[in-house]
Structures are given as structure tokens and as C-alpha cells.
Amino acid sequence: MPHRRRAVSPIISTILLVAVVVILSATISVFVLDLGSTIQADAPYIEVSGEFVAAVDDGEQAVAITLVAGDTAQTDQLYVSGSKSLDIGGRPSSSSTPANDAYASRREKFTEASGDNPPQVGIGETWEAGETIYVDPEGVADGVTISIYWTSMSVEGVNPGTPAGDTTYKLTTVEMGRSS
């Protein structure tokens, strides 16, 4: 008696093929959608200029850092750090809360405030072109290097604050040379 081979019918093979495609599509779409939800926002691009200004203490100097060009940045996501301890604040000559190196720390958040007062830098919720922050390094300002950082979430806690989020980027560094 001859042995007959039987193949799977075309209908069953089509159903199996469709099932495999559906399962692969679902698996790939879950992976892609999950990957998309973890993408972080891009750090802003900024260009700044720095200049010496008179500080509030003993005839020393503070540094005025002006956003010259670039993206608007959320101030609650920004902080500064220097080659020496520093304090961030308002204009030394006309602010009720000027930058003062007596309150210096290694890291200062842009939204630094005492009590229920508004942030000392006085620029609002965003840092926009033309706006200036003031930084008073501990001791002499000559030769200080000041870096501005952005973090993917708000800087948490009280001053000096702790950067939060998965990513932190150094946006720019201002190197202050010897004043004349």
C-alpha cells in the first residue's frame, strides 16, 4: 500500500501566517511605543556673555551673565556651578536680594529664594535673550570659571538644590579673565 503524504491545508497555513504577523506586530509596536515614552527633551542651546560688575561686599566683583542668543530655558531646570563657591542673585546695586558671596555654595539653582519670596535672580519662569543673572564668587572673581547646567526635570530641594531627572547637560561655561 502506497504511503500518501498529506500537507497542511492552505487555509490553516494562512491562519497561522496571519497569527504570526499579528503577534510580531504587537510585540514591535509595544517596544517602539515604550521607547518613545522614554525620550528626553532636548537641552536648550544658549549663548551667553559675561562681564565683571561691582559686588555688594568689600569692593569685590561679581559676574553678570547675559543670555545673548539661543533658546528660552525654564529657570527651574537650570543651575550654576563654579571653579569656586558662588552665590546667585539679583543685580548687586539695585536688588533687594543681590548675589552675595557670604551665601556661596558649590551649586546654585536659578530659582533660589528665601522663604516665600520670589526667586532672587528676578527673571521669571524662563531665561530669555537679553536677561541677565548675577553670580558672586567667593573671594576674588578674577579667573573664576562658571558653568551653566540644564537638567531634564526641576532642580529639587532648597538651595543649592539637587539636579533631578535622567539627564543633565552643561550648556555653557564662562571663563572670566583678569579684570583691568
PDB file of C-alpha atoms in Angstrom:
ATOM      1  CA  MET A   1       0.000   0.000   0.000  1.00  0.00           C
ATOM      2  CA  PRO A   2       1.458   3.262  -1.046  1.00  0.00           C
ATOM      3  CA  HIS A   3       2.153   5.850   1.658  1.00  0.00           C
ATOM      4  CA  ARG A   4       0.456   9.186   0.997  1.00  0.00           C
ATOM      5  CA  ARG A   5       1.836  12.408   2.321  1.00  0.00           C
ATOM      6  CA  ARG A   6      -0.625  14.992   3.486  1.00  0.00           C
ATOM      7  CA  ALA A   7       0.195  18.691   3.630  1.00  0.00           C
ATOM      8  CA  VAL A   8      -1.409  21.270   5.858  1.00  0.00           C
ATOM      9  CA  SER A   9      -4.319  22.751   4.036  1.00  0.00           C
ATOM     10  CA  PRO A  10      -3.851  26.220   2.579  1.00  0.00           C
ATOM     11  CA  ILE A  11      -6.479  27.713   4.915  1.00  0.00           C
ATOM     12  CA  ILE A  12      -4.679  26.548   8.067  1.00  0.00           C
ATOM     13  CA  SER A  13      -1.316  27.808   6.793  1.00  0.00           C
ATOM     14  CA  THR A  14      -2.823  31.210   6.011  1.00  0.00           C
ATOM     15  CA  ILE A  15      -4.341  31.451   9.506  1.00  0.00           C
ATOM     16  CA  LEU A  16      -1.011  30.523  11.104  1.00  0.00           C
ATOM     17  CA  LEU A  17       0.832  33.077   8.964  1.00  0.00           C
ATOM     18  CA  VAL A  18      -1.624  35.857   9.925  1.00  0.00           C
ATOM     19  CA  ALA A  19      -1.320  34.918  13.623  1.00  0.00           C
ATOM     20  CA  VAL A  20       2.489  35.114  13.484  1.00  0.00           C
ATOM     21  CA  VAL A  21       2.341  38.534  11.758  1.00  0.00           C
ATOM     22  CA  VAL A  22      -0.150  39.889  14.333  1.00  0.00           C
ATOM     23  CA  ILE A  23       1.984  38.684  17.263  1.00  0.00           C
ATOM     24  CA  LEU A  24       5.161  40.181  15.746  1.00  0.00           C
ATOM     25  CA  SER A  25       3.395  43.474  15.007  1.00  0.00           C
ATOM     26  CA  ALA A  26       2.061  43.724  18.556  1.00  0.00           C
ATOM     27  CA  THR A  27       5.472  42.959  20.046  1.00  0.00           C
ATOM     28  CA  ILE A  28       7.259  45.516  17.867  1.00  0.00           C
ATOM     29  CA  SER A  29       4.655  48.245  18.464  1.00  0.00           C
ATOM     30  CA  VAL A  30       4.848  47.790  22.259  1.00  0.00           C
ATOM     31  CA  PHE A  31       8.645  48.114  22.094  1.00  0.00           C
ATOM     32  CA  VAL A  32       8.547  51.199  19.840  1.00  0.00           C
ATOM     33  CA  LEU A  33       5.838  52.972  21.869  1.00  0.00           C
ATOM     34  CA  ASP A  34       7.689  52.263  25.117  1.00  0.00           C
ATOM     35  CA  LEU A  35      10.932  53.544  23.613  1.00  0.00           C
ATOM     36  CA  GLY A  36       9.196  56.746  22.526  1.00  0.00           C
ATOM     37  CA  SER A  37       7.939  57.464  26.033  1.00  0.00           C
ATOM     38  CA  THR A  38      11.484  57.465  27.468  1.00  0.00           C
ATOM     39  CA  ILE A  39      12.949  60.000  25.044  1.00  0.00           C
ATOM     40  CA  GLN A  40      14.066  63.095  26.936  1.00  0.00           C
ATOM     41  CA  ALA A  41      13.508  66.641  25.801  1.00  0.00           C
ATOM     42  CA  ASP A  42      16.492  68.269  24.166  1.00  0.00           C
ATOM     43  CA  ALA A  43      18.577  70.617  26.260  1.00  0.00           C
ATOM     44  CA  PRO A  44      18.256  74.238  25.198  1.00  0.00           C
ATOM     45  CA  TYR A  45      21.003  75.838  23.164  1.00  0.00           C
ATOM     46  CA  ILE A  46      22.274  79.102  24.660  1.00  0.00           C
ATOM     47  CA  GLU A  47      24.986  81.690  24.018  1.00  0.00           C
ATOM     48  CA  VAL A  48      25.996  83.950  26.901  1.00  0.00           C
ATOM     49  CA  SER A  49      28.359  86.791  27.650  1.00  0.00           C
ATOM     50  CA  GLY A  50      29.980  87.533  30.982  1.00  0.00           C
ATOM     51  CA  GLU A  51      31.267  90.779  32.439  1.00  0.00           C
ATOM     52  CA  PHE A  52      32.512  91.980  35.789  1.00  0.00           C
ATOM     53  CA  VAL A  53      30.239  94.236  37.882  1.00  0.00           C
ATOM     54  CA  ALA A  54      30.679  95.716  41.352  1.00  0.00           C
ATOM     55  CA  ALA A  55      29.642  93.269  44.091  1.00  0.00           C
ATOM     56  CA  VAL A  56      27.908  94.163  47.376  1.00  0.00           C
ATOM     57  CA  ASP A  57      30.853  93.127  49.538  1.00  0.00           C
ATOM     58  CA  ASP A  58      34.137  94.943  50.179  1.00  0.00           C
ATOM     59  CA  GLY A  59      34.625  96.386  46.686  1.00  0.00           C
ATOM     60  CA  GLU A  60      34.984  92.947  45.102  1.00  0.00           C
ATOM     61  CA  GLN A  61      33.473  91.977  41.786  1.00  0.00           C
ATOM     62  CA  ALA A  62      30.527  89.832  40.778  1.00  0.00           C
ATOM     63  CA  VAL A  63      29.851  88.423  37.316  1.00  0.00           C
ATOM     64  CA  ALA A  64      26.884  89.446  35.159  1.00  0.00           C
ATOM     65  CA  ILE A  65      25.926  86.641  32.752  1.00  0.00           C
ATOM     66  CA  THR A  66      23.577  87.700  29.945  1.00  0.00           C
ATOM     67  CA  LEU A  67      21.732  85.310  27.648  1.00  0.00           C
ATOM     68  CA  VAL A  68      22.730  86.737  24.270  1.00  0.00           C
ATOM     69  CA  ALA A  69      21.074  84.236  21.929  1.00  0.00           C
ATOM     70  CA  GLY A  70      19.549  80.799  21.809  1.00  0.00           C
ATOM     71  CA  ASP A  71      16.561  79.001  23.212  1.00  0.00           C
ATOM     72  CA  THR A  72      14.349  80.134  26.069  1.00  0.00           C
ATOM     73  CA  ALA A  73      15.102  77.934  29.097  1.00  0.00           C
ATOM     74  CA  GLN A  74      12.907  77.052  32.089  1.00  0.00           C
ATOM     75  CA  THR A  75      14.642  78.551  35.143  1.00  0.00           C
ATOM     76  CA  ASP A  76      13.564  75.685  37.408  1.00  0.00           C
ATOM     77  CA  GLN A  77      15.714  73.360  35.273  1.00  0.00           C
ATOM     78  CA  LEU A  78      18.875  75.495  35.415  1.00  0.00           C
ATOM     79  CA  TYR A  79      21.710  75.767  37.902  1.00  0.00           C
ATOM     80  CA  VAL A  80      25.234  77.181  38.020  1.00  0.00           C
ATOM     81  CA  SER A  81      28.438  75.753  39.388  1.00  0.00           C
ATOM     82  CA  GLY A  82      31.844  77.375  39.575  1.00  0.00           C
ATOM     83  CA  SER A  83      35.510  76.716  39.980  1.00  0.00           C
ATOM     84  CA  LYS A  84      34.933  78.154  43.456  1.00  0.00           C
ATOM     85  CA  SER A  85      31.827  78.529  45.609  1.00  0.00           C
ATOM     86  CA  LEU A  86      29.422  81.214  44.398  1.00  0.00           C
ATOM     87  CA  ASP A  87      26.047  82.823  45.084  1.00  0.00           C
ATOM     88  CA  ILE A  88      23.376  83.609  42.502  1.00  0.00           C
ATOM     89  CA  GLY A  89      21.048  86.572  42.897  1.00  0.00           C
ATOM     90  CA  GLY A  90      19.806  89.856  41.574  1.00  0.00           C
ATOM     91  CA  ARG A  91      21.762  92.908  40.423  1.00  0.00           C
ATOM     92  CA  PRO A  92      24.191  93.833  43.216  1.00  0.00           C
ATOM     93  CA  SER A  93      23.462  97.573  43.046  1.00  0.00           C
ATOM     94  CA  SER A  94      19.659  97.597  42.820  1.00  0.00           C
ATOM     95  CA  SER A  95      18.178  94.319  44.020  1.00  0.00           C
ATOM     96  CA  SER A  96      16.658  93.512  47.385  1.00  0.00           C
ATOM     97  CA  THR A  97      18.372  90.104  47.159  1.00  0.00           C
ATOM     98  CA  PRO A  98      21.683  90.652  45.374  1.00  0.00           C
ATOM     99  CA  ALA A  99      24.268  87.960  44.752  1.00  0.00           C
ATOM    100  CA  ASN A 100      26.494  87.899  47.840  1.00  0.00           C
ATOM    101  CA  ASP A 101      29.419  85.522  48.353  1.00  0.00           C
ATOM    102  CA  ALA A 102      28.577  85.273  52.059  1.00  0.00           C
ATOM    103  CA  TYR A 103      25.911  82.744  50.938  1.00  0.00           C
ATOM    104  CA  ALA A 104      28.082  80.919  48.388  1.00  0.00           C
ATOM    105  CA  SER A 105      27.881  77.187  47.673  1.00  0.00           C
ATOM    106  CA  ARG A 106      29.311  74.858  45.004  1.00  0.00           C
ATOM    107  CA  ARG A 107      25.995  74.746  43.111  1.00  0.00           C
ATOM    108  CA  GLU A 108      23.241  77.377  42.935  1.00  0.00           C
ATOM    109  CA  LYS A 109      19.839  76.914  41.351  1.00  0.00           C
ATOM    110  CA  PHE A 110      18.306  79.692  39.265  1.00  0.00           C
ATOM    111  CA  THR A 111      15.134  79.578  41.370  1.00  0.00           C
ATOM    112  CA  GLU A 112      16.951  80.244  44.655  1.00  0.00           C
ATOM    113  CA  ALA A 113      14.697  82.145  47.049  1.00  0.00           C
ATOM    114  CA  SER A 114      14.487  82.713  50.755  1.00  0.00           C
ATOM    115  CA  GLY A 115      11.185  81.918  52.415  1.00  0.00           C
ATOM    116  CA  ASP A 116       8.128  82.672  50.302  1.00  0.00           C
ATOM    117  CA  ASN A 117       9.940  85.361  48.318  1.00  0.00           C
ATOM    118  CA  PRO A 118      10.209  85.141  44.519  1.00  0.00           C
ATOM    119  CA  PRO A 119      13.481  83.832  43.022  1.00  0.00           C
ATOM    120  CA  GLN A 120      16.413  86.147  43.667  1.00  0.00           C
ATOM    121  CA  VAL A 121      17.544  86.303  40.043  1.00  0.00           C
ATOM    122  CA  GLY A 122      14.328  88.141  39.158  1.00  0.00           C
ATOM    123  CA  ILE A 123      13.944  86.838  35.593  1.00  0.00           C
ATOM    124  CA  GLY A 124      10.741  84.825  35.975  1.00  0.00           C
ATOM    125  CA  GLU A 125       9.941  81.274  34.927  1.00  0.00           C
ATOM    126  CA  THR A 126      12.097  81.388  31.795  1.00  0.00           C
ATOM    127  CA  TRP A 127      15.504  82.791  30.901  1.00  0.00           C
ATOM    128  CA  GLU A 128      15.186  84.670  27.637  1.00  0.00           C
ATOM    129  CA  ALA A 129      17.596  86.536  25.376  1.00  0.00           C
ATOM    130  CA  GLY A 130      18.630  89.848  26.892  1.00  0.00           C
ATOM    131  CA  GLU A 131      18.077  88.787  30.518  1.00  0.00           C
ATOM    132  CA  THR A 132      20.965  88.786  32.988  1.00  0.00           C
ATOM    133  CA  ILE A 133      21.759  86.754  36.096  1.00  0.00           C
ATOM    134  CA  TYR A 134      24.362  87.792  38.647  1.00  0.00           C
ATOM    135  CA  VAL A 135      26.856  85.471  40.303  1.00  0.00           C
ATOM    136  CA  ASP A 136      29.199  86.465  43.129  1.00  0.00           C
ATOM    137  CA  PRO A 137      32.104  84.029  43.519  1.00  0.00           C
ATOM    138  CA  GLU A 138      33.641  83.565  46.936  1.00  0.00           C
ATOM    139  CA  GLY A 139      36.589  85.952  47.230  1.00  0.00           C
ATOM    140  CA  VAL A 140      38.076  87.435  44.074  1.00  0.00           C
ATOM    141  CA  ALA A 141      36.168  86.926  40.810  1.00  0.00           C
ATOM    142  CA  ASP A 142      39.261  87.130  38.601  1.00  0.00           C
ATOM    143  CA  GLY A 143      39.983  83.782  36.950  1.00  0.00           C
ATOM    144  CA  VAL A 144      36.727  82.114  38.007  1.00  0.00           C
ATOM    145  CA  THR A 145      35.036  79.626  35.686  1.00  0.00           C
ATOM    146  CA  ILE A 146      31.229  79.449  35.855  1.00  0.00           C
ATOM    147  CA  SER A 147      29.248  76.660  34.167  1.00  0.00           C
ATOM    148  CA  ILE A 148      25.515  76.688  33.495  1.00  0.00           C
ATOM    149  CA  TYR A 149      23.727  73.340  33.548  1.00  0.00           C
ATOM    150  CA  TRP A 150      20.300  72.141  32.411  1.00  0.00           C
ATOM    151  CA  THR A 151      18.574  69.086  33.859  1.00  0.00           C
ATOM    152  CA  SER A 152      15.598  67.236  32.375  1.00  0.00           C
ATOM    153  CA  MET A 153      13.422  67.922  35.447  1.00  0.00           C
ATOM    154  CA  SER A 154      13.192  70.706  38.024  1.00  0.00           C
ATOM    155  CA  VAL A 155      16.115  71.143  40.407  1.00  0.00           C
ATOM    156  CA  GLU A 156      14.764  69.809  43.705  1.00  0.00           C
ATOM    157  CA  GLY A 157      15.163  70.893  47.301  1.00  0.00           C
ATOM    158  CA  VAL A 158      16.401  74.048  48.931  1.00  0.00           C
ATOM    159  CA  ASN A 159      19.464  75.899  47.803  1.00  0.00           C
ATOM    160  CA  PRO A 160      21.846  74.691  46.490  1.00  0.00           C
ATOM    161  CA  GLY A 161      19.326  72.108  45.259  1.00  0.00           C
ATOM    162  CA  THR A 162      19.817  68.701  43.739  1.00  0.00           C
ATOM    163  CA  PRO A 163      19.600  68.148  39.974  1.00  0.00           C
ATOM    164  CA  ALA A 164      16.757  65.769  39.084  1.00  0.00           C
ATOM    165  CA  GLY A 165      15.882  63.773  36.015  1.00  0.00           C
ATOM    166  CA  ASP A 166      17.745  61.263  33.924  1.00  0.00           C
ATOM    167  CA  THR A 167      19.883  63.731  32.038  1.00  0.00           C
ATOM    168  CA  THR A 168      21.953  66.774  32.868  1.00  0.00           C
ATOM    169  CA  TYR A 169      23.860  68.818  30.305  1.00  0.00           C
ATOM    170  CA  LYS A 170      26.468  71.536  30.643  1.00  0.00           C
ATOM    171  CA  LEU A 171      25.044  74.274  28.427  1.00  0.00           C
ATOM    172  CA  THR A 172      27.967  76.676  28.534  1.00  0.00           C
ATOM    173  CA  THR A 173      30.983  77.796  30.512  1.00  0.00           C
ATOM    174  CA  VAL A 174      32.001  81.377  31.162  1.00  0.00           C
ATOM    175  CA  GLU A 175      35.698  81.899  31.924  1.00  0.00           C
ATOM    176  CA  MET A 176      36.353  85.265  33.494  1.00  0.00           C
ATOM    177  CA  GLY A 177      39.846  86.550  32.784  1.00  0.00           C
ATOM    178  CA  ARG A 178      41.736  89.102  34.784  1.00  0.00           C
ATOM    179  CA  SER A 179      39.985  92.453  35.034  1.00  0.00           C
ATOM    180  CA  SER A 180      41.930  95.580  34.269  1.00  0.00           C
TER     181      SER A 180
END
